[in-house]
Amino acid sequence: MKAGIIYTETVVHLAPERFAADVPYQVVIVKLDDGNSITARIDGQRVAIDDRVAEIEARDGISWFRKLNL
């Protein structure tokens, strides 16, 4: 399981046609525990910088993360 902290985040309100039905949605860069970074989408509760998250799945090549409530 990939896990890490939110490095940066934004909310998309105007998306490409492929994602238009999803707006608004949150896109983040996660600083993973192994030192790498990944761009991902957030499922569920909105996250903020420094929140701890874990990957829940990959859909169509997109990693989805969810906030960990510690």
Tab-separated table of C-alpha atoms in Angstrom:
chain	number	residue	atom	x	y	z
A	1	MET	CA	0.000	0.000	0.000
A	2	LYS	CA	1.299	3.449	-0.945
A	3	ALA	CA	1.003	6.082	1.780
A	4	GLY	CA	2.380	9.552	2.412
A	5	ILE	CA	1.517	13.195	3.063
A	6	ILE	CA	-0.086	15.842	0.885
A	7	TYR	CA	2.572	18.122	-0.604
A	8	THR	CA	0.119	20.325	-2.527
A	9	GLU	CA	-3.513	20.251	-3.621
A	10	THR	CA	-6.001	21.978	-5.882
A	11	VAL	CA	-9.682	21.679	-6.714
A	12	VAL	CA	-10.583	21.382	-10.403
A	13	HIS	CA	-13.779	23.186	-11.413
A	14	LEU	CA	-13.338	23.143	-15.203
A	15	ALA	CA	-12.111	19.788	-16.480
A	16	PRO	CA	-11.376	18.084	-19.788
A	17	GLU	CA	-14.373	16.311	-21.303
A	18	ARG	CA	-13.222	12.933	-19.947
A	19	PHE	CA	-13.549	14.234	-16.358
A	20	ALA	CA	-16.324	16.833	-16.780
A	21	ALA	CA	-18.882	14.742	-14.883
A	22	ASP	CA	-16.548	14.620	-11.843
A	23	VAL	CA	-16.198	18.373	-11.182
A	24	PRO	CA	-15.417	19.681	-8.699
A	25	TYR	CA	-12.672	17.217	-7.767
A	26	GLN	CA	-9.413	17.410	-5.866
A	27	VAL	CA	-6.002	16.686	-7.406
A	28	VAL	CA	-2.954	16.328	-5.174
A	29	ILE	CA	0.737	15.608	-5.172
A	30	VAL	CA	1.534	13.040	-2.498
A	31	LYS	CA	5.039	12.815	-1.022
A	32	LEU	CA	5.212	9.054	-0.508
A	33	ASP	CA	6.862	7.425	2.489
A	34	ASP	CA	9.538	5.966	0.161
A	35	GLY	CA	10.608	9.484	-0.882
A	36	ASN	CA	8.928	9.502	-4.306
A	37	SER	CA	6.025	11.735	-5.297
A	38	ILE	CA	2.840	10.934	-7.206
A	39	THR	CA	0.023	12.995	-8.684
A	40	ALA	CA	-3.331	11.561	-7.671
A	41	ARG	CA	-7.031	12.126	-7.098
A	42	ILE	CA	-8.756	12.195	-3.718
A	43	ASP	CA	-11.732	10.012	-2.881
A	44	GLY	CA	-13.995	11.126	-0.053
A	45	GLN	CA	-13.134	13.823	2.454
A	46	ARG	CA	-11.171	16.804	1.126
A	47	VAL	CA	-7.517	16.911	2.183
A	48	ALA	CA	-5.107	19.725	3.075
A	49	ILE	CA	-1.332	20.116	2.905
A	50	ASP	CA	0.439	17.780	5.375
A	51	ASP	CA	-2.597	15.472	5.763
A	52	ARG	CA	-1.711	11.783	5.811
A	53	VAL	CA	-3.232	9.709	2.985
A	54	ALA	CA	-3.156	6.151	1.643
A	55	GLU	CA	-3.812	4.783	-1.840
A	56	ILE	CA	-7.119	2.953	-2.075
A	57	GLU	CA	-7.047	1.944	-5.757
A	58	ALA	CA	-5.941	2.768	-9.290
A	59	ARG	CA	-8.621	3.385	-11.916
A	60	ASP	CA	-7.751	3.832	-15.594
A	61	GLY	CA	-4.143	4.601	-14.685
A	62	ILE	CA	-5.074	7.185	-12.045
A	63	SER	CA	-4.128	6.615	-8.406
A	64	TRP	CA	-6.840	7.388	-5.868
A	65	PHE	CA	-5.982	8.253	-2.274
A	66	ARG	CA	-8.085	8.732	0.859
A	67	LYS	CA	-7.364	10.750	4.001
A	68	LEU	CA	-6.245	8.694	6.992
A	69	ASN	CA	-7.976	9.703	10.200
A	70	LEU	CA	-5.298	9.093	12.803
